Amino acid sequence: AQRVTQPEKLLSVFKGAPVELKCNYSYSGSPELFWYVQYSRQRLQLLLRHISRESIKGFTADLNKGETSFHLKKPFAQEEDSAMYYCALSDNTGNQFYFGTGTSLTVIP
Amino acid sequence: NAGVTQTPKFQVLKTGQSMTLQCAQDMNHNSMYWYRQDPGMGLRLIYYSASEGTTDKGEVPNGYNVSRLNKREFSLRLESAAPSQTSVYFCASKWKLTNEQFFGPGTRLTVL
């Protein structure tokens, strides 16, 4: 069963426009949610975690347990935000990780 | 400080051949992971090792074996490669304090 769902495979927005990448999850208990990003020719790296509740590179994500969602948002997209974004979940033990299928974001100049 | 390193970067195998993918980390992390990345499937966990001397199955372990040689190294072995194992393989280690995973550059494997 798919634990993490990212419904958009591709997303294009204009520079300066708001962007939202959707992530829904299915897991009982208290999972930890993450967003990872892979820029062109770079390694996959952590963007942010729901526990830290911080804003990284202008991105924020709020865990909505009622809707089981963890959408990633940025009010004003920049060209350097173009990348592949993965939503991920770790189980209660912190050992098993489940990744979504990814959303490729393109910011049009 | 190289972080997570993987060898080789690319490999082509014939069906039935065996090979070992190597992974090492220099961050003194306890946990290490092997994933495969396929188009439209995202990353799927093959095996993980929560600490030196332990390994556990992930979501897609069939056709693979792993060895946690020491704290630094975690290898993935394909005993008899199949075309369905054509993929990009990523190794990662995890910082316990934040649960953040650090990824290697990946190995692109093609099985003919």
mmCIF file with all atom_site columns, C-alpha atoms in Angstrom:
data_model
loop_
_atom_site.group_PDB
_atom_site.id
_atom_site.type_symbol
_atom_site.label_atom_id
_atom_site.label_alt_id
_atom_site.label_comp_id
_atom_site.label_asym_id
_atom_site.label_entity_id
_atom_site.label_seq_id
_atom_site.pdbx_PDB_ins_code
_atom_site.Cartn_x
_atom_site.Cartn_y
_atom_site.Cartn_z
_atom_site.occupancy
_atom_site.B_iso_or_equiv
_atom_site.pdbx_formal_charge
_atom_site.auth_seq_id
_atom_site.auth_comp_id
_atom_site.auth_asym_id
_atom_site.auth_atom_id
_atom_site.pdbx_PDB_model_num
ATOM 1   C CA . ALA A 1 1   ? 0.000  0.000   0.000   1.00 0.00 ? 1   ALA A CA 1
ATOM 2   C CA . GLN A 1 2   ? 1.316  3.403   -0.972  1.00 0.00 ? 2   GLN A CA 1
ATOM 3   C CA . ARG A 1 3   ? 2.129  5.213   2.230   1.00 0.00 ? 3   ARG A CA 1
ATOM 4   C CA . VAL A 1 4   ? 3.137  8.501   0.679   1.00 0.00 ? 4   VAL A CA 1
ATOM 5   C CA . THR A 1 5   ? 1.300  9.988   -2.280  1.00 0.00 ? 5   THR A CA 1
ATOM 6   C CA . GLN A 1 6   ? 2.455  12.896  -4.377  1.00 0.00 ? 6   GLN A CA 1
ATOM 7   C CA . PRO A 1 7   ? -0.310 13.425  -6.931  1.00 0.00 ? 7   PRO A CA 1
ATOM 8   C CA . GLU A 1 8   ? 1.615  15.755  -9.240  1.00 0.00 ? 8   GLU A CA 1
ATOM 9   C CA . LYS A 1 9   ? 4.412  14.266  -11.277 1.00 0.00 ? 9   LYS A CA 1
ATOM 10  C CA . LEU A 1 10  ? 5.191  17.582  -12.957 1.00 0.00 ? 10  LEU A CA 1
ATOM 11  C CA . LEU A 1 11  ? 4.486  21.126  -11.801 1.00 0.00 ? 11  LEU A CA 1
ATOM 12  C CA . SER A 1 12  ? 5.326  24.358  -13.596 1.00 0.00 ? 12  SER A CA 1
ATOM 13  C CA . VAL A 1 13  ? 4.934  27.833  -12.135 1.00 0.00 ? 13  VAL A CA 1
ATOM 14  C CA . PHE A 1 14  ? 6.126  31.281  -13.136 1.00 0.00 ? 14  PHE A CA 1
ATOM 15  C CA . LYS A 1 15  ? 8.843  33.036  -11.199 1.00 0.00 ? 15  LYS A CA 1
ATOM 16  C CA . GLY A 1 16  ? 7.319  35.019  -8.365  1.00 0.00 ? 16  GLY A CA 1
ATOM 17  C CA . ALA A 1 17  ? 4.154  32.941  -8.256  1.00 0.00 ? 17  ALA A CA 1
ATOM 18  C CA . PRO A 1 18  ? 3.186  30.870  -5.219  1.00 0.00 ? 18  PRO A CA 1
ATOM 19  C CA . VAL A 1 19  ? 3.922  27.176  -5.340  1.00 0.00 ? 19  VAL A CA 1
ATOM 20  C CA . GLU A 1 20  ? 2.421  24.256  -3.478  1.00 0.00 ? 20  GLU A CA 1
ATOM 21  C CA . LEU A 1 21  ? 3.597  20.667  -3.784  1.00 0.00 ? 21  LEU A CA 1
ATOM 22  C CA . LYS A 1 22  ? 1.099  18.214  -2.405  1.00 0.00 ? 22  LYS A CA 1
ATOM 23  C CA . CYS A 1 23  ? 1.845  15.242  -0.184  1.00 0.00 ? 23  CYS A CA 1
ATOM 24  C CA . ASN A 1 24  ? -0.608 12.910  1.500   1.00 0.00 ? 24  ASN A CA 1
ATOM 25  C CA . TYR A 1 25  ? 0.306  9.996   3.688   1.00 0.00 ? 25  TYR A CA 1
ATOM 26  C CA . SER A 1 26  ? -1.248 6.885   5.125   1.00 0.00 ? 26  SER A CA 1
ATOM 27  C CA . TYR A 1 27  ? 0.159  5.648   8.415   1.00 0.00 ? 27  TYR A CA 1
ATOM 28  C CA . SER A 1 28  ? -1.228 4.930   11.841  1.00 0.00 ? 28  SER A CA 1
ATOM 29  C CA . GLY A 1 29  ? 0.715  6.076   14.850  1.00 0.00 ? 29  GLY A CA 1
ATOM 30  C CA . SER A 1 30  ? 3.047  9.050   14.871  1.00 0.00 ? 30  SER A CA 1
ATOM 31  C CA . PRO A 1 31  ? 5.175  9.177   11.752  1.00 0.00 ? 31  PRO A CA 1
ATOM 32  C CA . GLU A 1 32  ? 7.772  11.787  11.045  1.00 0.00 ? 32  GLU A CA 1
ATOM 33  C CA . LEU A 1 33  ? 7.420  13.630  7.727   1.00 0.00 ? 33  LEU A CA 1
ATOM 34  C CA . PHE A 1 34  ? 10.158 15.114  5.572   1.00 0.00 ? 34  PHE A CA 1
ATOM 35  C CA . TRP A 1 35  ? 10.693 16.895  2.300   1.00 0.00 ? 35  TRP A CA 1
ATOM 36  C CA . TYR A 1 36  ? 13.818 16.013  0.344   1.00 0.00 ? 36  TYR A CA 1
ATOM 37  C CA . VAL A 1 37  ? 15.034 17.827  -2.753  1.00 0.00 ? 37  VAL A CA 1
ATOM 38  C CA . GLN A 1 38  ? 17.307 16.833  -5.606  1.00 0.00 ? 38  GLN A CA 1
ATOM 39  C CA . TYR A 1 39  ? 18.715 19.658  -7.700  1.00 0.00 ? 39  TYR A CA 1
ATOM 40  C CA . SER A 1 40  ? 20.166 18.897  -11.105 1.00 0.00 ? 40  SER A CA 1
ATOM 41  C CA . ARG A 1 41  ? 23.439 16.962  -10.799 1.00 0.00 ? 41  ARG A CA 1
ATOM 42  C CA . GLN A 1 42  ? 23.330 17.079  -7.009  1.00 0.00 ? 42  GLN A CA 1
ATOM 43  C CA . ARG A 1 43  ? 22.582 14.528  -4.343  1.00 0.00 ? 43  ARG A CA 1
ATOM 44  C CA . LEU A 1 44  ? 19.265 14.078  -2.688  1.00 0.00 ? 44  LEU A CA 1
ATOM 45  C CA . GLN A 1 45  ? 19.244 16.279  0.396   1.00 0.00 ? 45  GLN A CA 1
ATOM 46  C CA . LEU A 1 46  ? 16.919 17.146  3.220   1.00 0.00 ? 46  LEU A CA 1
ATOM 47  C CA . LEU A 1 47  ? 14.873 20.307  2.743   1.00 0.00 ? 47  LEU A CA 1
ATOM 48  C CA . LEU A 1 48  ? 12.843 20.262  5.925   1.00 0.00 ? 48  LEU A CA 1
ATOM 49  C CA . ARG A 1 49  ? 11.266 18.090  8.633   1.00 0.00 ? 49  ARG A CA 1
ATOM 50  C CA . HIS A 1 50  ? 7.856  18.586  10.195  1.00 0.00 ? 50  HIS A CA 1
ATOM 51  C CA . ILE A 1 51  ? 9.251  18.352  13.712  1.00 0.00 ? 51  ILE A CA 1
ATOM 52  C CA . SER A 1 52  ? 11.560 21.333  13.303  1.00 0.00 ? 52  SER A CA 1
ATOM 53  C CA . ARG A 1 53  ? 8.762  23.609  11.998  1.00 0.00 ? 53  ARG A CA 1
ATOM 54  C CA . GLU A 1 54  ? 11.309 25.835  10.304  1.00 0.00 ? 54  GLU A CA 1
ATOM 55  C CA . SER A 1 55  ? 11.414 27.607  6.969   1.00 0.00 ? 55  SER A CA 1
ATOM 56  C CA . ILE A 1 56  ? 14.223 26.599  4.611   1.00 0.00 ? 56  ILE A CA 1
ATOM 57  C CA . LYS A 1 57  ? 14.911 28.603  1.432   1.00 0.00 ? 57  LYS A CA 1
ATOM 58  C CA . GLY A 1 58  ? 11.488 30.188  1.921   1.00 0.00 ? 58  GLY A CA 1
ATOM 59  C CA . PHE A 1 59  ? 9.695  26.828  1.956   1.00 0.00 ? 59  PHE A CA 1
ATOM 60  C CA . THR A 1 60  ? 7.366  25.750  4.747   1.00 0.00 ? 60  THR A CA 1
ATOM 61  C CA . ALA A 1 61  ? 5.317  22.628  5.324   1.00 0.00 ? 61  ALA A CA 1
ATOM 62  C CA . ASP A 1 62  ? 2.678  22.022  7.950   1.00 0.00 ? 62  ASP A CA 1
ATOM 63  C CA . LEU A 1 63  ? 1.640  18.602  9.097   1.00 0.00 ? 63  LEU A CA 1
ATOM 64  C CA . ASN A 1 64  ? -2.144 18.285  9.015   1.00 0.00 ? 64  ASN A CA 1
ATOM 65  C CA . LYS A 1 65  ? -2.962 15.110  10.885  1.00 0.00 ? 65  LYS A CA 1
ATOM 66  C CA . GLY A 1 66  ? -6.687 15.419  10.217  1.00 0.00 ? 66  GLY A CA 1
ATOM 67  C CA . GLU A 1 67  ? -6.170 15.476  6.451   1.00 0.00 ? 67  GLU A CA 1
ATOM 68  C CA . THR A 1 68  ? -2.986 13.351  6.673   1.00 0.00 ? 68  THR A CA 1
ATOM 69  C CA . SER A 1 69  ? -1.183 15.874  4.519   1.00 0.00 ? 69  SER A CA 1
ATOM 70  C CA . PHE A 1 70  ? 2.209  17.572  4.522   1.00 0.00 ? 70  PHE A CA 1
ATOM 71  C CA . HIS A 1 71  ? 2.090  20.017  1.633   1.00 0.00 ? 71  HIS A CA 1
ATOM 72  C CA . LEU A 1 72  ? 5.174  22.078  0.771   1.00 0.00 ? 72  LEU A CA 1
ATOM 73  C CA . LYS A 1 73  ? 4.608  25.770  0.098   1.00 0.00 ? 73  LYS A CA 1
ATOM 74  C CA . LYS A 1 74  ? 6.536  28.815  -0.974  1.00 0.00 ? 74  LYS A CA 1
ATOM 75  C CA . PRO A 1 75  ? 4.922  32.214  -1.530  1.00 0.00 ? 75  PRO A CA 1
ATOM 76  C CA . PHE A 1 76  ? 7.239  33.395  -4.326  1.00 0.00 ? 76  PHE A CA 1
ATOM 77  C CA . ALA A 1 77  ? 8.938  30.784  -6.504  1.00 0.00 ? 77  ALA A CA 1
ATOM 78  C CA . GLN A 1 78  ? 12.490 31.389  -7.730  1.00 0.00 ? 78  GLN A CA 1
ATOM 79  C CA . GLU A 1 79  ? 14.241 29.845  -10.728 1.00 0.00 ? 79  GLU A CA 1
ATOM 80  C CA . GLU A 1 80  ? 16.697 28.078  -8.435  1.00 0.00 ? 80  GLU A CA 1
ATOM 81  C CA . ASP A 1 81  ? 13.780 26.179  -6.891  1.00 0.00 ? 81  ASP A CA 1
ATOM 82  C CA . SER A 1 82  ? 13.517 24.061  -10.038 1.00 0.00 ? 82  SER A CA 1
ATOM 83  C CA . ALA A 1 83  ? 14.250 20.519  -8.845  1.00 0.00 ? 83  ALA A CA 1
ATOM 84  C CA . MET A 1 84  ? 12.763 17.159  -7.976  1.00 0.00 ? 84  MET A CA 1
ATOM 85  C CA . TYR A 1 85  ? 10.966 17.115  -4.625  1.00 0.00 ? 85  TYR A CA 1
ATOM 86  C CA . TYR A 1 86  ? 10.218 14.010  -2.601  1.00 0.00 ? 86  TYR A CA 1
ATOM 87  C CA . CYS A 1 87  ? 7.952  13.724  0.385   1.00 0.00 ? 87  CYS A CA 1
ATOM 88  C CA . ALA A 1 88  ? 9.022  11.023  2.845   1.00 0.00 ? 88  ALA A CA 1
ATOM 89  C CA . LEU A 1 89  ? 7.743  9.382   5.990   1.00 0.00 ? 89  LEU A CA 1
ATOM 90  C CA . SER A 1 90  ? 9.571  7.469   8.681   1.00 0.00 ? 90  SER A CA 1
ATOM 91  C CA . ASP A 1 91  ? 7.815  5.013   10.932  1.00 0.00 ? 91  ASP A CA 1
ATOM 92  C CA . ASN A 1 92  ? 7.584  5.078   14.708  1.00 0.00 ? 92  ASN A CA 1
ATOM 93  C CA . THR A 1 93  ? 10.962 3.391   15.070  1.00 0.00 ? 93  THR A CA 1
ATOM 94  C CA . GLY A 1 94  ? 12.714 5.858   12.792  1.00 0.00 ? 94  GLY A CA 1
ATOM 95  C CA . ASN A 1 95  ? 14.091 2.924   10.817  1.00 0.00 ? 95  ASN A CA 1
ATOM 96  C CA . GLN A 1 96  ? 11.719 2.352   7.909   1.00 0.00 ? 96  GLN A CA 1
ATOM 97  C CA . PHE A 1 97  ? 11.380 5.163   5.416   1.00 0.00 ? 97  PHE A CA 1
ATOM 98  C CA . TYR A 1 98  ? 8.790  5.544   2.664   1.00 0.00 ? 98  TYR A CA 1
ATOM 99  C CA . PHE A 1 99  ? 9.203  8.009   -0.161  1.00 0.00 ? 99  PHE A CA 1
ATOM 100 C CA . GLY A 1 100 ? 6.623  9.393   -2.537  1.00 0.00 ? 100 GLY A CA 1
ATOM 101 C CA . THR A 1 101 ? 7.076  9.192   -6.283  1.00 0.00 ? 101 THR A CA 1
ATOM 102 C CA . GLY A 1 102 ? 8.346  12.760  -6.481  1.00 0.00 ? 102 GLY A CA 1
ATOM 103 C CA . THR A 1 103 ? 7.241  16.018  -8.106  1.00 0.00 ? 103 THR A CA 1
ATOM 104 C CA . SER A 1 104 ? 9.408  17.720  -10.684 1.00 0.00 ? 104 SER A CA 1
ATOM 105 C CA . LEU A 1 105 ? 9.077  21.474  -10.214 1.00 0.00 ? 105 LEU A CA 1
ATOM 106 C CA . THR A 1 106 ? 9.976  23.858  -13.002 1.00 0.00 ? 106 THR A CA 1
ATOM 107 C CA . VAL A 1 107 ? 10.005 27.584  -12.343 1.00 0.00 ? 107 VAL A CA 1
ATOM 108 C CA . ILE A 1 108 ? 9.561  29.503  -15.571 1.00 0.00 ? 108 ILE A CA 1
ATOM 109 C CA . PRO A 1 109 ? 11.494 32.787  -15.803 1.00 0.00 ? 109 PRO A CA 1
ATOM 110 C CA . ASN B 2 1   ? 34.879 14.745  4.855   1.00 0.00 ? 1   ASN B CA 1
ATOM 111 C CA . ALA B 2 2   ? 33.438 12.832  1.886   1.00 0.00 ? 2   ALA B CA 1
ATOM 112 C CA . GLY B 2 3   ? 30.048 12.046  3.457   1.00 0.00 ? 3   GLY B CA 1
ATOM 113 C CA . VAL B 2 4   ? 28.524 8.996   1.760   1.00 0.00 ? 4   VAL B CA 1
ATOM 114 C CA . THR B 2 5   ? 30.468 7.425   -1.088  1.00 0.00 ? 5   THR B CA 1
ATOM 115 C CA . GLN B 2 6   ? 29.307 4.710   -3.484  1.00 0.00 ? 6   GLN B CA 1
ATOM 116 C CA . THR B 2 7   ? 31.150 2.554   -5.990  1.00 0.00 ? 7   THR B CA 1
ATOM 117 C CA . PRO B 2 8   ? 30.823 1.974   -8.843  1.00 0.00 ? 8   PRO B CA 1
ATOM 118 C CA . LYS B 2 9   ? 29.023 4.926   -10.450 1.00 0.00 ? 9   LYS B CA 1
ATOM 119 C CA . PHE B 2 10  ? 27.849 2.882   -13.425 1.00 0.00 ? 10  PHE B CA 1
ATOM 120 C CA . GLN B 2 11  ? 27.619 -0.844  -14.110 1.00 0.00 ? 11  GLN B CA 1
ATOM 121 C CA . VAL B 2 12  ? 26.252 -3.041  -16.872 1.00 0.00 ? 12  VAL B CA 1
ATOM 122 C CA . LEU B 2 13  ? 25.577 -6.688  -16.100 1.00 0.00 ? 13  LEU B CA 1
ATOM 123 C CA . LYS B 2 14  ? 24.224 -9.634  -18.008 1.00 0.00 ? 14  LYS B CA 1
ATOM 124 C CA . THR B 2 15  ? 21.295 -11.591 -16.613 1.00 0.00 ? 15  THR B CA 1
ATOM 125 C CA . GLY B 2 16  ? 22.551 -14.069 -14.038 1.00 0.00 ? 16  GLY B CA 1
ATOM 126 C CA . GLN B 2 17  ? 25.770 -12.260 -13.191 1.00 0.00 ? 17  GLN B CA 1
ATOM 127 C CA . SER B 2 18  ? 26.483 -11.200 -9.634  1.00 0.00 ? 18  SER B CA 1
ATOM 128 C CA . MET B 2 19  ? 27.932 -8.019  -8.244  1.00 0.00 ? 19  MET B CA 1
ATOM 129 C CA . THR B 2 20  ? 28.346 -6.040  -5.048  1.00 0.00 ? 20  THR B CA 1
ATOM 130 C CA . LEU B 2 21  ? 27.614 -2.342  -4.668  1.00 0.00 ? 21  LEU B CA 1
ATOM 131 C CA . GLN B 2 22  ? 29.803 -0.682  -2.091  1.00 0.00 ? 22  GLN B CA 1
ATOM 132 C CA . CYS B 2 23  ? 28.846 2.132   0.255   1.00 0.00 ? 23  CYS B CA 1
ATOM 133 C CA . ALA B 2 24  ? 30.844 3.897   2.943   1.00 0.00 ? 24  ALA B CA 1
ATOM 134 C CA . GLN B 2 25  ? 30.181 6.856   5.239   1.00 0.00 ? 25  GLN B CA 1
ATOM 135 C CA . ASP B 2 26  ? 32.573 8.876   7.356   1.00 0.00 ? 26  ASP B CA 1
ATOM 136 C CA . MET B 2 27  ? 30.031 10.625  9.601   1.00 0.00 ? 27  MET B CA 1
ATOM 137 C CA . ASN B 2 28  ? 30.009 7.993   12.346  1.00 0.00 ? 28  ASN B CA 1
ATOM 138 C CA . HIS B 2 29  ? 26.310 7.288   11.777  1.00 0.00 ? 29  HIS B CA 1
ATOM 139 C CA . ASN B 2 30  ? 24.798 4.135   13.183  1.00 0.00 ? 30  ASN B CA 1
ATOM 140 C CA . SER B 2 31  ? 22.063 3.640   10.587  1.00 0.00 ? 31  SER B CA 1
ATOM 141 C CA . MET B 2 32  ? 22.581 2.984   6.902   1.00 0.00 ? 32  MET B CA 1
ATOM 142 C CA . TYR B 2 33  ? 20.155 2.308   4.043   1.00 0.00 ? 33  TYR B CA 1
ATOM 143 C CA . TRP B 2 34  ? 19.933 1.007   0.504   1.00 0.00 ? 34  TRP B CA 1
ATOM 144 C CA . TYR B 2 35  ? 17.253 2.316   -1.864  1.00 0.00 ? 35  TYR B CA 1
ATOM 145 C CA . ARG B 2 36  ? 16.399 1.812   -5.492  1.00 0.00 ? 36  ARG B CA 1
ATOM 146 C CA . GLN B 2 37  ? 14.945 4.569   -7.616  1.00 0.00 ? 37  GLN B CA 1
ATOM 147 C CA . ASP B 2 38  ? 12.789 3.722   -10.605 1.00 0.00 ? 38  ASP B CA 1
ATOM 148 C CA . PRO B 2 39  ? 10.833 6.048   -12.920 1.00 0.00 ? 39  PRO B CA 1
ATOM 149 C CA . GLY B 2 40  ? 7.375  6.703   -11.527 1.00 0.00 ? 40  GLY B CA 1
ATOM 150 C CA . MET B 2 41  ? 8.114  4.731   -8.362  1.00 0.00 ? 41  MET B CA 1
ATOM 151 C CA . GLY B 2 42  ? 10.192 7.127   -6.290  1.00 0.00 ? 42  GLY B CA 1
ATOM 152 C CA . LEU B 2 43  ? 12.707 5.676   -3.860  1.00 0.00 ? 43  LEU B CA 1
ATOM 153 C CA . ARG B 2 44  ? 11.971 2.302   -2.319  1.00 0.00 ? 44  ARG B CA 1
ATOM 154 C CA . LEU B 2 45  ? 13.847 0.910   0.647   1.00 0.00 ? 45  LEU B CA 1
ATOM 155 C CA . ILE B 2 46  ? 15.612 -2.381  -0.026  1.00 0.00 ? 46  ILE B CA 1
ATOM 156 C CA . TYR B 2 47  ? 17.429 -3.045  3.244   1.00 0.00 ? 47  TYR B CA 1
ATOM 157 C CA . TYR B 2 48  ? 18.586 -1.057  6.205   1.00 0.00 ? 48  TYR B CA 1
ATOM 158 C CA . SER B 2 49  ? 21.005 -1.493  9.061   1.00 0.00 ? 49  SER B CA 1
ATOM 159 C CA . ALA B 2 50  ? 20.108 0.233   12.310  1.00 0.00 ? 50  ALA B CA 1
ATOM 160 C CA . SER B 2 51  ? 23.509 -0.479  13.807  1.00 0.00 ? 51  SER B CA 1
ATOM 161 C CA . GLU B 2 52  ? 26.694 -2.382  13.153  1.00 0.00 ? 52  GLU B CA 1
ATOM 162 C CA . GLY B 2 53  ? 25.934 -6.100  13.063  1.00 0.00 ? 53  GLY B CA 1
ATOM 163 C CA . THR B 2 54  ? 22.217 -5.785  12.298  1.00 0.00 ? 54  THR B CA 1
ATOM 164 C CA . THR B 2 55  ? 20.317 -5.704  9.028   1.00 0.00 ? 55  THR B CA 1
ATOM 165 C CA . ASP B 2 56  ? 16.605 -5.693  8.256   1.00 0.00 ? 56  ASP B CA 1
ATOM 166 C CA . LYS B 2 57  ? 14.415 -5.926  5.187   1.00 0.00 ? 57  LYS B CA 1
ATOM 167 C CA . GLY B 2 58  ? 12.771 -2.901  3.717   1.00 0.00 ? 58  GLY B CA 1
ATOM 168 C CA . GLU B 2 59  ? 9.965  -2.685  1.212   1.00 0.00 ? 59  GLU B CA 1
ATOM 169 C CA . VAL B 2 60  ? 11.611 -4.504  -1.725  1.00 0.00 ? 60  VAL B CA 1
ATOM 170 C CA . PRO B 2 61  ? 14.299 -6.942  -0.440  1.00 0.00 ? 61  PRO B CA 1
ATOM 171 C CA . ASN B 2 62  ? 13.792 -9.844  -2.865  1.00 0.00 ? 62  ASN B CA 1
ATOM 172 C CA . GLY B 2 63  ? 16.830 -10.609 -4.994  1.00 0.00 ? 63  GLY B CA 1
ATOM 173 C CA . TYR B 2 64  ? 19.229 -8.708  -2.754  1.00 0.00 ? 64  TYR B CA 1
ATOM 174 C CA . ASN B 2 65  ? 21.514 -9.376  0.177   1.00 0.00 ? 65  ASN B CA 1
ATOM 175 C CA . VAL B 2 66  ? 23.378 -6.927  2.356   1.00 0.00 ? 66  VAL B CA 1
ATOM 176 C CA . SER B 2 67  ? 26.365 -6.907  4.650   1.00 0.00 ? 67  SER B CA 1
ATOM 177 C CA . ARG B 2 68  ? 27.143 -4.361  7.336   1.00 0.00 ? 68  ARG B CA 1
ATOM 178 C CA . LEU B 2 69  ? 30.868 -4.917  7.313   1.00 0.00 ? 69  LEU B CA 1
ATOM 179 C CA . ASN B 2 70  ? 31.606 -2.375  10.031  1.00 0.00 ? 70  ASN B CA 1
ATOM 180 C CA . LYS B 2 71  ? 30.192 0.943   11.160  1.00 0.00 ? 71  LYS B CA 1
ATOM 181 C CA . ARG B 2 72  ? 31.410 2.693   8.011   1.00 0.00 ? 72  ARG B CA 1
ATOM 182 C CA . GLU B 2 73  ? 30.508 0.215   5.293   1.00 0.00 ? 73  GLU B CA 1
ATOM 183 C CA . PHE B 2 74  ? 27.243 -1.280  4.051   1.00 0.00 ? 74  PHE B CA 1
ATOM 184 C CA . SER B 2 75  ? 27.290 -3.334  0.870   1.00 0.00 ? 75  SER B CA 1
ATOM 185 C CA . LEU B 2 76  ? 24.452 -4.535  -1.373  1.00 0.00 ? 76  LEU B CA 1
ATOM 186 C CA . ARG B 2 77  ? 24.824 -7.771  -3.313  1.00 0.00 ? 77  ARG B CA 1
ATOM 187 C CA . LEU B 2 78  ? 22.920 -9.045  -6.317  1.00 0.00 ? 78  LEU B CA 1
ATOM 188 C CA . GLU B 2 79  ? 23.560 -12.785 -6.497  1.00 0.00 ? 79  GLU B CA 1
ATOM 189 C CA . SER B 2 80  ? 21.895 -13.394 -9.861  1.00 0.00 ? 80  SER B CA 1
ATOM 190 C CA . ALA B 2 81  ? 20.992 -10.159 -11.581 1.00 0.00 ? 81  ALA B CA 1
ATOM 191 C CA . ALA B 2 82  ? 17.710 -9.825  -13.442 1.00 0.00 ? 82  ALA B CA 1
ATOM 192 C CA . PRO B 2 83  ? 16.542 -7.127  -15.879 1.00 0.00 ? 83  PRO B CA 1
ATOM 193 C CA . SER B 2 84  ? 13.967 -6.054  -13.259 1.00 0.00 ? 84  SER B CA 1
ATOM 194 C CA . GLN B 2 85  ? 16.895 -4.929  -11.118 1.00 0.00 ? 85  GLN B CA 1
ATOM 195 C CA . THR B 2 86  ? 17.891 -2.274  -13.621 1.00 0.00 ? 86  THR B CA 1
ATOM 196 C CA . SER B 2 87  ? 17.688 0.856   -11.524 1.00 0.00 ? 87  SER B CA 1
ATOM 197 C CA . VAL B 2 88  ? 19.574 3.626   -9.795  1.00 0.00 ? 88  VAL B CA 1
ATOM 198 C CA . TYR B 2 89  ? 20.723 2.535   -6.354  1.00 0.00 ? 89  TYR B CA 1
ATOM 199 C CA . PHE B 2 90  ? 21.237 4.984   -3.522  1.00 0.00 ? 90  PHE B CA 1
ATOM 200 C CA . CYS B 2 91  ? 22.945 4.422   -0.224  1.00 0.00 ? 91  CYS B CA 1
ATOM 201 C CA . ALA B 2 92  ? 22.228 6.682   2.734   1.00 0.00 ? 92  ALA B CA 1
ATOM 202 C CA . SER B 2 93  ? 23.250 7.066   6.337   1.00 0.00 ? 93  SER B CA 1
ATOM 203 C CA . LYS B 2 94  ? 21.141 8.648   9.033   1.00 0.00 ? 94  LYS B CA 1
ATOM 204 C CA . TRP B 2 95  ? 21.995 11.111  11.766  1.00 0.00 ? 95  TRP B CA 1
ATOM 205 C CA . LYS B 2 96  ? 20.178 9.814   14.818  1.00 0.00 ? 96  LYS B CA 1
ATOM 206 C CA . LEU B 2 97  ? 19.690 13.229  16.414  1.00 0.00 ? 97  LEU B CA 1
ATOM 207 C CA . THR B 2 98  ? 17.490 14.610  13.625  1.00 0.00 ? 98  THR B CA 1
ATOM 208 C CA . ASN B 2 99  ? 16.557 11.491  11.655  1.00 0.00 ? 99  ASN B CA 1
ATOM 209 C CA . GLU B 2 100 ? 18.071 13.214  8.619   1.00 0.00 ? 100 GLU B CA 1
ATOM 210 C CA . GLN B 2 101 ? 19.391 10.925  5.900   1.00 0.00 ? 101 GLN B CA 1
ATOM 211 C CA . PHE B 2 102 ? 22.511 11.758  3.915   1.00 0.00 ? 102 PHE B CA 1
ATOM 212 C CA . PHE B 2 103 ? 22.609 10.247  0.464   1.00 0.00 ? 103 PHE B CA 1
ATOM 213 C CA . GLY B 2 104 ? 25.376 9.018   -1.769  1.00 0.00 ? 104 GLY B CA 1
ATOM 214 C CA . PRO B 2 105 ? 25.655 9.962   -5.443  1.00 0.00 ? 105 PRO B CA 1
ATOM 215 C CA . GLY B 2 106 ? 24.012 6.778   -6.671  1.00 0.00 ? 106 GLY B CA 1
ATOM 216 C CA . THR B 2 107 ? 24.968 3.792   -8.822  1.00 0.00 ? 107 THR B CA 1
ATOM 217 C CA . ARG B 2 108 ? 23.259 3.382   -12.186 1.00 0.00 ? 108 ARG B CA 1
ATOM 218 C CA . LEU B 2 109 ? 22.891 -0.336  -12.868 1.00 0.00 ? 109 LEU B CA 1
ATOM 219 C CA . THR B 2 110 ? 21.706 -1.853  -16.121 1.00 0.00 ? 110 THR B CA 1
ATOM 220 C CA . VAL B 2 111 ? 20.983 -5.569  -16.399 1.00 0.00 ? 111 VAL B CA 1
ATOM 221 C CA . LEU B 2 112 ? 20.732 -6.869  -19.947 1.00 0.00 ? 112 LEU B CA 1
#
